CSV table of C-alpha atoms and ligand atoms in Angstrom, one decimal:
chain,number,residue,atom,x,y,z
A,14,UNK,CA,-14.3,-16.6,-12.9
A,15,UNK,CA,-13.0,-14.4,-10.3
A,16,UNK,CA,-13.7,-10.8,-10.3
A,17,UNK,CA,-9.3,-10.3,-10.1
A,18,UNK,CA,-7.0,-12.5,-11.2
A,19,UNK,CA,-3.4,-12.8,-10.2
A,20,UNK,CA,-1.8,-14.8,-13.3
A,21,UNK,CA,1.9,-16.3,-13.4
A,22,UNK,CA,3.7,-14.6,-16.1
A,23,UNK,CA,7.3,-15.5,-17.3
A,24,UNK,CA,10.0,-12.8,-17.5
A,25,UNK,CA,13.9,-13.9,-18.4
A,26,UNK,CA,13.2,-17.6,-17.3
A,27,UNK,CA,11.7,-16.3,-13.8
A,28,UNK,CA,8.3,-16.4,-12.7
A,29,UNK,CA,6.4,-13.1,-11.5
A,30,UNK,CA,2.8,-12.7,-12.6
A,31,UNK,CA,0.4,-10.0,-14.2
A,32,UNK,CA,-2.9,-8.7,-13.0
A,33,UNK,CA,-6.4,-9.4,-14.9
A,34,UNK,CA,-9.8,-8.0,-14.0
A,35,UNK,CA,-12.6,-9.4,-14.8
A,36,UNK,CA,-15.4,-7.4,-13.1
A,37,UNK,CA,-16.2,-3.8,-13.3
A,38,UNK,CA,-17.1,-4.1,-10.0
A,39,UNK,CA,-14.0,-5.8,-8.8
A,40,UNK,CA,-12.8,-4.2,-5.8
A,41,UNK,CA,-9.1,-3.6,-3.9
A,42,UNK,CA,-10.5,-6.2,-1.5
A,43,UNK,CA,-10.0,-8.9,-5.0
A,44,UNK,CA,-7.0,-7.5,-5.9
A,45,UNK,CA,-5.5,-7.8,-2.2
A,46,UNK,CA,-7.0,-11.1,-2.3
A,47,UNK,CA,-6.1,-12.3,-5.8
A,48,UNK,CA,-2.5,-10.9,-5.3
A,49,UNK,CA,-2.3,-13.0,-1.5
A,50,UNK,CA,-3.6,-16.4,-3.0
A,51,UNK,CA,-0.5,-16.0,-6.2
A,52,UNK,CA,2.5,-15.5,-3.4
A,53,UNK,CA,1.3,-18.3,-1.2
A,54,UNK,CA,0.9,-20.8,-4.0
A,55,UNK,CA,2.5,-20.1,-6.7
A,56,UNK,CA,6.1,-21.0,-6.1
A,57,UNK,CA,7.4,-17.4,-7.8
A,58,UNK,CA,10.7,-16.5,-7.7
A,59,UNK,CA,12.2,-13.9,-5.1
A,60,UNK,CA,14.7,-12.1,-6.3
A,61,UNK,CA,16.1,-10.9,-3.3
A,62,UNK,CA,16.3,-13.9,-1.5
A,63,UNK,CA,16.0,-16.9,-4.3
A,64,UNK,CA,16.9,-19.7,-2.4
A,65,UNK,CA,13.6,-18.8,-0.5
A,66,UNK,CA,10.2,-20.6,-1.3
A,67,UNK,CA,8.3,-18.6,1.1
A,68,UNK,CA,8.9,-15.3,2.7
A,69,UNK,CA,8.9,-16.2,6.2
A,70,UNK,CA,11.4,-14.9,8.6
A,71,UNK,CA,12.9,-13.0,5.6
A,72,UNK,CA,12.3,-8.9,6.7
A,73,UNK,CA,14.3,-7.3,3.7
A,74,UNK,CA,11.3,-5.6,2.6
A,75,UNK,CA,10.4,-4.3,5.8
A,76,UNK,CA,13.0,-2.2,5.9
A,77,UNK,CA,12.6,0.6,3.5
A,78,UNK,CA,9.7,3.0,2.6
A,79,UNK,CA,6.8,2.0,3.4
A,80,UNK,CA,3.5,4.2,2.3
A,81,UNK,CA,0.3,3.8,4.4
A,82,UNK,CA,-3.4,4.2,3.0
A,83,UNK,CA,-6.2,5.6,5.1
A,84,UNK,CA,-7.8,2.3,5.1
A,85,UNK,CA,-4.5,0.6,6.2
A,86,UNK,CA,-4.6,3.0,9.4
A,87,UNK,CA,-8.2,2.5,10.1
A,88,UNK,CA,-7.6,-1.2,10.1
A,89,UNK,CA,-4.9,-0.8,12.7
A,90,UNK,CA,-6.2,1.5,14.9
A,91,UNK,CA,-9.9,2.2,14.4
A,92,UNK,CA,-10.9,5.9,14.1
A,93,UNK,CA,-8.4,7.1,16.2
A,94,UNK,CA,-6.3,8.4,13.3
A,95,UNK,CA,-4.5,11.6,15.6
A,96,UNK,CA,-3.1,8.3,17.6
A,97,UNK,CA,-1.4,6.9,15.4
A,98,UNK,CA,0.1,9.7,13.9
A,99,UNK,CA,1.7,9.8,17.1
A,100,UNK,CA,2.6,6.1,17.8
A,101,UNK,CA,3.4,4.2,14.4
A,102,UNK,CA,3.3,6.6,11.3
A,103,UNK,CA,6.2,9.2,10.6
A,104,UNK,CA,5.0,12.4,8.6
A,105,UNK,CA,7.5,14.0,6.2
A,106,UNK,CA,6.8,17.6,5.1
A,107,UNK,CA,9.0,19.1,1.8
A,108,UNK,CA,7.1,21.8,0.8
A,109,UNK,CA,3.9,21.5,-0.2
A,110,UNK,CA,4.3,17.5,-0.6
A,111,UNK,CA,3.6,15.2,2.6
A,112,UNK,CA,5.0,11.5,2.6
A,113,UNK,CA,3.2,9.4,5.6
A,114,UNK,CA,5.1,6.0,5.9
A,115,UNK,CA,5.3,3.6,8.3
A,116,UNK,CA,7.5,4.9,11.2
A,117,UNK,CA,10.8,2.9,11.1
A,118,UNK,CA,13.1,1.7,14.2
A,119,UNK,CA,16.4,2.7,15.6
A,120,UNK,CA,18.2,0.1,12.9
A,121,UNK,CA,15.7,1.5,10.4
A,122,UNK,CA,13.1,-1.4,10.3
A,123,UNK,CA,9.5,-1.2,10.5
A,124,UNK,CA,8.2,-0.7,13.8
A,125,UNK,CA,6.1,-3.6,13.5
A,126,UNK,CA,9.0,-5.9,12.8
A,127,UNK,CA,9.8,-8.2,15.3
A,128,UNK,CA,13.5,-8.5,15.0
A,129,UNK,CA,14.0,-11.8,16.8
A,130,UNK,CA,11.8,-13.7,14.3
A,131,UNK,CA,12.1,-11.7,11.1
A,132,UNK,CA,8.5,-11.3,10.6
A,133,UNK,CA,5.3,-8.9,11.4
A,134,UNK,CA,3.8,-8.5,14.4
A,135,UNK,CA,0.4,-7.1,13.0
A,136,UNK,CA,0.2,-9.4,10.1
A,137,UNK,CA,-3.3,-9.5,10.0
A,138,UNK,CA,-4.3,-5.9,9.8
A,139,UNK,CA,-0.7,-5.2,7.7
A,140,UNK,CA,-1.0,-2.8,5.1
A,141,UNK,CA,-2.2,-2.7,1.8
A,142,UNK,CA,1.3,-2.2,0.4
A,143,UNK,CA,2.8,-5.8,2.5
A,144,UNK,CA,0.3,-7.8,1.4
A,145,UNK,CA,0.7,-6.6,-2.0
A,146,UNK,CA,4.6,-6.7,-2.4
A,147,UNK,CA,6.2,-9.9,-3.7
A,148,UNK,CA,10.2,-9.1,-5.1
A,149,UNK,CA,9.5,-10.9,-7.9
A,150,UNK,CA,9.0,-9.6,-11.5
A,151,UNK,CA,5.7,-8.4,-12.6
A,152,UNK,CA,3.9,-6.6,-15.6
A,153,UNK,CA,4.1,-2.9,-15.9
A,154,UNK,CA,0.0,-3.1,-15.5
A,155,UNK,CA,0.4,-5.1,-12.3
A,156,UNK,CA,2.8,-2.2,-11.3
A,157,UNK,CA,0.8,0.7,-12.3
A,158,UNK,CA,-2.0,-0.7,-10.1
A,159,UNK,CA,-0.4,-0.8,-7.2
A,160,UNK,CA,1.4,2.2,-7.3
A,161,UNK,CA,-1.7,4.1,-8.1
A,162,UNK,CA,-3.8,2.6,-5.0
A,163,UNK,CA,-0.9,3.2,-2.8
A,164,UNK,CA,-0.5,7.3,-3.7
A,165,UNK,CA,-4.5,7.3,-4.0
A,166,UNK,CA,-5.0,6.2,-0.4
A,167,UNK,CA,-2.0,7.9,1.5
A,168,UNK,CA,-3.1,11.1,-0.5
A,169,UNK,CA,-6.2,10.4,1.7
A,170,UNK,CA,-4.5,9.6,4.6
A,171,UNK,CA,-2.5,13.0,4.1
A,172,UNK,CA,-6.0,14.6,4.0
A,173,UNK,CA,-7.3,13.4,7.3
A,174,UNK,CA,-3.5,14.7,8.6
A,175,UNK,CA,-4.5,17.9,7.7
A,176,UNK,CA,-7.7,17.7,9.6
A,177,UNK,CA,-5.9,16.7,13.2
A,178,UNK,CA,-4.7,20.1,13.3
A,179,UNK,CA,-6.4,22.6,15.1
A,180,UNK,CA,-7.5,26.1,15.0
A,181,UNK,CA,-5.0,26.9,12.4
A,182,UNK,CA,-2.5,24.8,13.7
A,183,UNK,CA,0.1,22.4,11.8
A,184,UNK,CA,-0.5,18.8,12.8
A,185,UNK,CA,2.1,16.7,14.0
A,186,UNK,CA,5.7,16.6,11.7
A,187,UNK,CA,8.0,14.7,12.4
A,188,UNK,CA,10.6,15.3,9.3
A,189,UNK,CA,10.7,18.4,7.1
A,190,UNK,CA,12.2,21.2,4.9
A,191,UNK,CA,10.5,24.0,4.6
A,192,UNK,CA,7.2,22.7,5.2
A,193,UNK,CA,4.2,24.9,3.7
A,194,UNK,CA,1.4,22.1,2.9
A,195,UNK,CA,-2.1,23.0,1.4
A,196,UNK,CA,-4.8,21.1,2.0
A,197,UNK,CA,-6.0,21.8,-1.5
A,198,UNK,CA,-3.1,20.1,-2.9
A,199,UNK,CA,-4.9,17.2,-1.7
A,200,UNK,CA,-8.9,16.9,-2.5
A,201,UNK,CA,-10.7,14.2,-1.6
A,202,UNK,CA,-10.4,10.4,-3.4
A,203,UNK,CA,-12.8,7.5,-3.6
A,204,UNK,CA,-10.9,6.5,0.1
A,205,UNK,CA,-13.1,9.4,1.5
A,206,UNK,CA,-16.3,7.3,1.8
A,207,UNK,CA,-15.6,4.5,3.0
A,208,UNK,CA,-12.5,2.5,5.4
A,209,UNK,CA,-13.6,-0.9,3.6
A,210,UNK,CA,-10.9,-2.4,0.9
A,211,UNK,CA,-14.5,-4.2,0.0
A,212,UNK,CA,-16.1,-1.0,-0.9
A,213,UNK,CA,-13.5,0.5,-3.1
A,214,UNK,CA,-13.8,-0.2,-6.5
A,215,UNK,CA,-10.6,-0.6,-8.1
A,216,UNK,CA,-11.6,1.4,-11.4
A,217,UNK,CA,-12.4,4.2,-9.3
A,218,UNK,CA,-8.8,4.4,-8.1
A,219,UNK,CA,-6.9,3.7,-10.9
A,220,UNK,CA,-6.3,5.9,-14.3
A,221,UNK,CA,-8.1,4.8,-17.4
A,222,UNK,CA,-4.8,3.9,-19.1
A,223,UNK,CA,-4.0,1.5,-16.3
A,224,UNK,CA,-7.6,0.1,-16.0
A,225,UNK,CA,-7.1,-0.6,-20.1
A,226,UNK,CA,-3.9,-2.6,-19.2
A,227,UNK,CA,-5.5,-4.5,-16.6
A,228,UNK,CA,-9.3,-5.5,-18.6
A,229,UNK,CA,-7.0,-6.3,-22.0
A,230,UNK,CA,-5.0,-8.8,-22.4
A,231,UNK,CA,-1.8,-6.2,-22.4
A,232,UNK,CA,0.5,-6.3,-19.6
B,25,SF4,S1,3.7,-3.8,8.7
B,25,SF4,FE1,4.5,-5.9,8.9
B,25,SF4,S2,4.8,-6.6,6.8
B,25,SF4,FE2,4.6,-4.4,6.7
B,25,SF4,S3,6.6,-3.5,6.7
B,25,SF4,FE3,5.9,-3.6,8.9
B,25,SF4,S4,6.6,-5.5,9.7
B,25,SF4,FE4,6.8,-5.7,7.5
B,26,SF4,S1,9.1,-10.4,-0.7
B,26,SF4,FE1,10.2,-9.5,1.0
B,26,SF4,S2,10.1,-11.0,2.6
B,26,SF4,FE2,9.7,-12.1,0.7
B,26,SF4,S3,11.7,-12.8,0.0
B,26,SF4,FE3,11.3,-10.8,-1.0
B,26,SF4,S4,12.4,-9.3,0.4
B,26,SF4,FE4,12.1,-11.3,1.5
């Protein structure tokens, strides 16, 4: 049995699916995996574009907010994290809370998008939150999960921001009102050890009342 399952699950006559783990240790590597292997084969239905049976050359998801993990930015660009702060992630300061997203276009699509063909130019290093996002329906659980992962790893992407600034110095913002962050706001996570999906383990990352959902048979 695998260590994350990705299971069909009915909702209003539409298929979306639910999330099952298996394995204490399973890791966001399974989940990516598991949740990868259900799109491609399962024939679910996409909500915002039903006539579709696969996503490709469809890019209406590509074009809204799209959060980044620190794992995400290693796999696009290595260690190099103050470069890509510059080149491909947008940093949005309100306060005390920092957003990092994907930086968008002039027409407000991902800047990875290539606009002729409707689909991704980096689609094998693509971010957690791509290869996780199908628009059809799916479990609270499933939700939960994901949403949890997401905030868990930009929070540590938002913590290595912090550390590009020097001597005192505010790193790099590109958007903001009345930007005041605090590091403290953000300690570290389990995505401080490691910039393997392989090596996080998903229980670490998500909160017990989600990790219930997901080992029970609850959605
Ligand atoms: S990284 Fe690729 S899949 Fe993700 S939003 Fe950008 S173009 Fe779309
Ligand atoms: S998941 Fe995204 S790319 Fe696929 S059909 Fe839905 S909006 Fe289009």
């Amino acid at each position: 049995m695998k260590r994350v399952e990705a299971v069909p699950a009915v909702f209003k006559g539409k298929m979306g699916y639910n999330i099952k783990v298996n394995d204490p240790r399973a890791t966001l590597q399974d989940y990516i995996d598991a949740v990868e292997m259900f799109i491609s084969g399962s024939g679910c239905f996409r909500s915002r574009k039903p006539e579709l049976e696969t996503c490709y050359g469809c890019d209406l998801c590509c074009q809204e907010r799209i959060p980044v993990t620190m794992v995400d930015v290693f796999n696009l660009t290595g260690p190099n994290v103050e470069e890509a702060f510059k080149k491909f992630l947008h940093v949005y300061v309100d306060r005390r809370v920092v957003d990092i997203t994907m930086a968008l276009d002039g027409r407000g699509k991902c800047i990875f998008l290539d606009n002729t063909k409707g689909t991704c130019t980096v689609y094998n290093m693509r971010p957690l939150v791509c290869r996780t996002f199908i628009c059809c329906p799916s479990t609270g659980g499933a939700k939960k999960l994901r949403e949890e992962i997401v905030n868990t790893g930009e929070d540590e992407l938002v913590r290595s921001w912090f550390l590009t600034g020097e001597n005192g110095i505010t790193p790099i913002i590109h958007e903001g009102v009345s930007p005041s962050p605090d590091i403290s706001d953000y300690p570290p996570t389990p995505f401080a050890r490691t910039r393997d999906y392989n090596k996080i383990r998903i229980k670490d990352v998500c909160s017990p009342q989600t990790w219930k959902r997901l080992t029970t048979t609850n959605k």
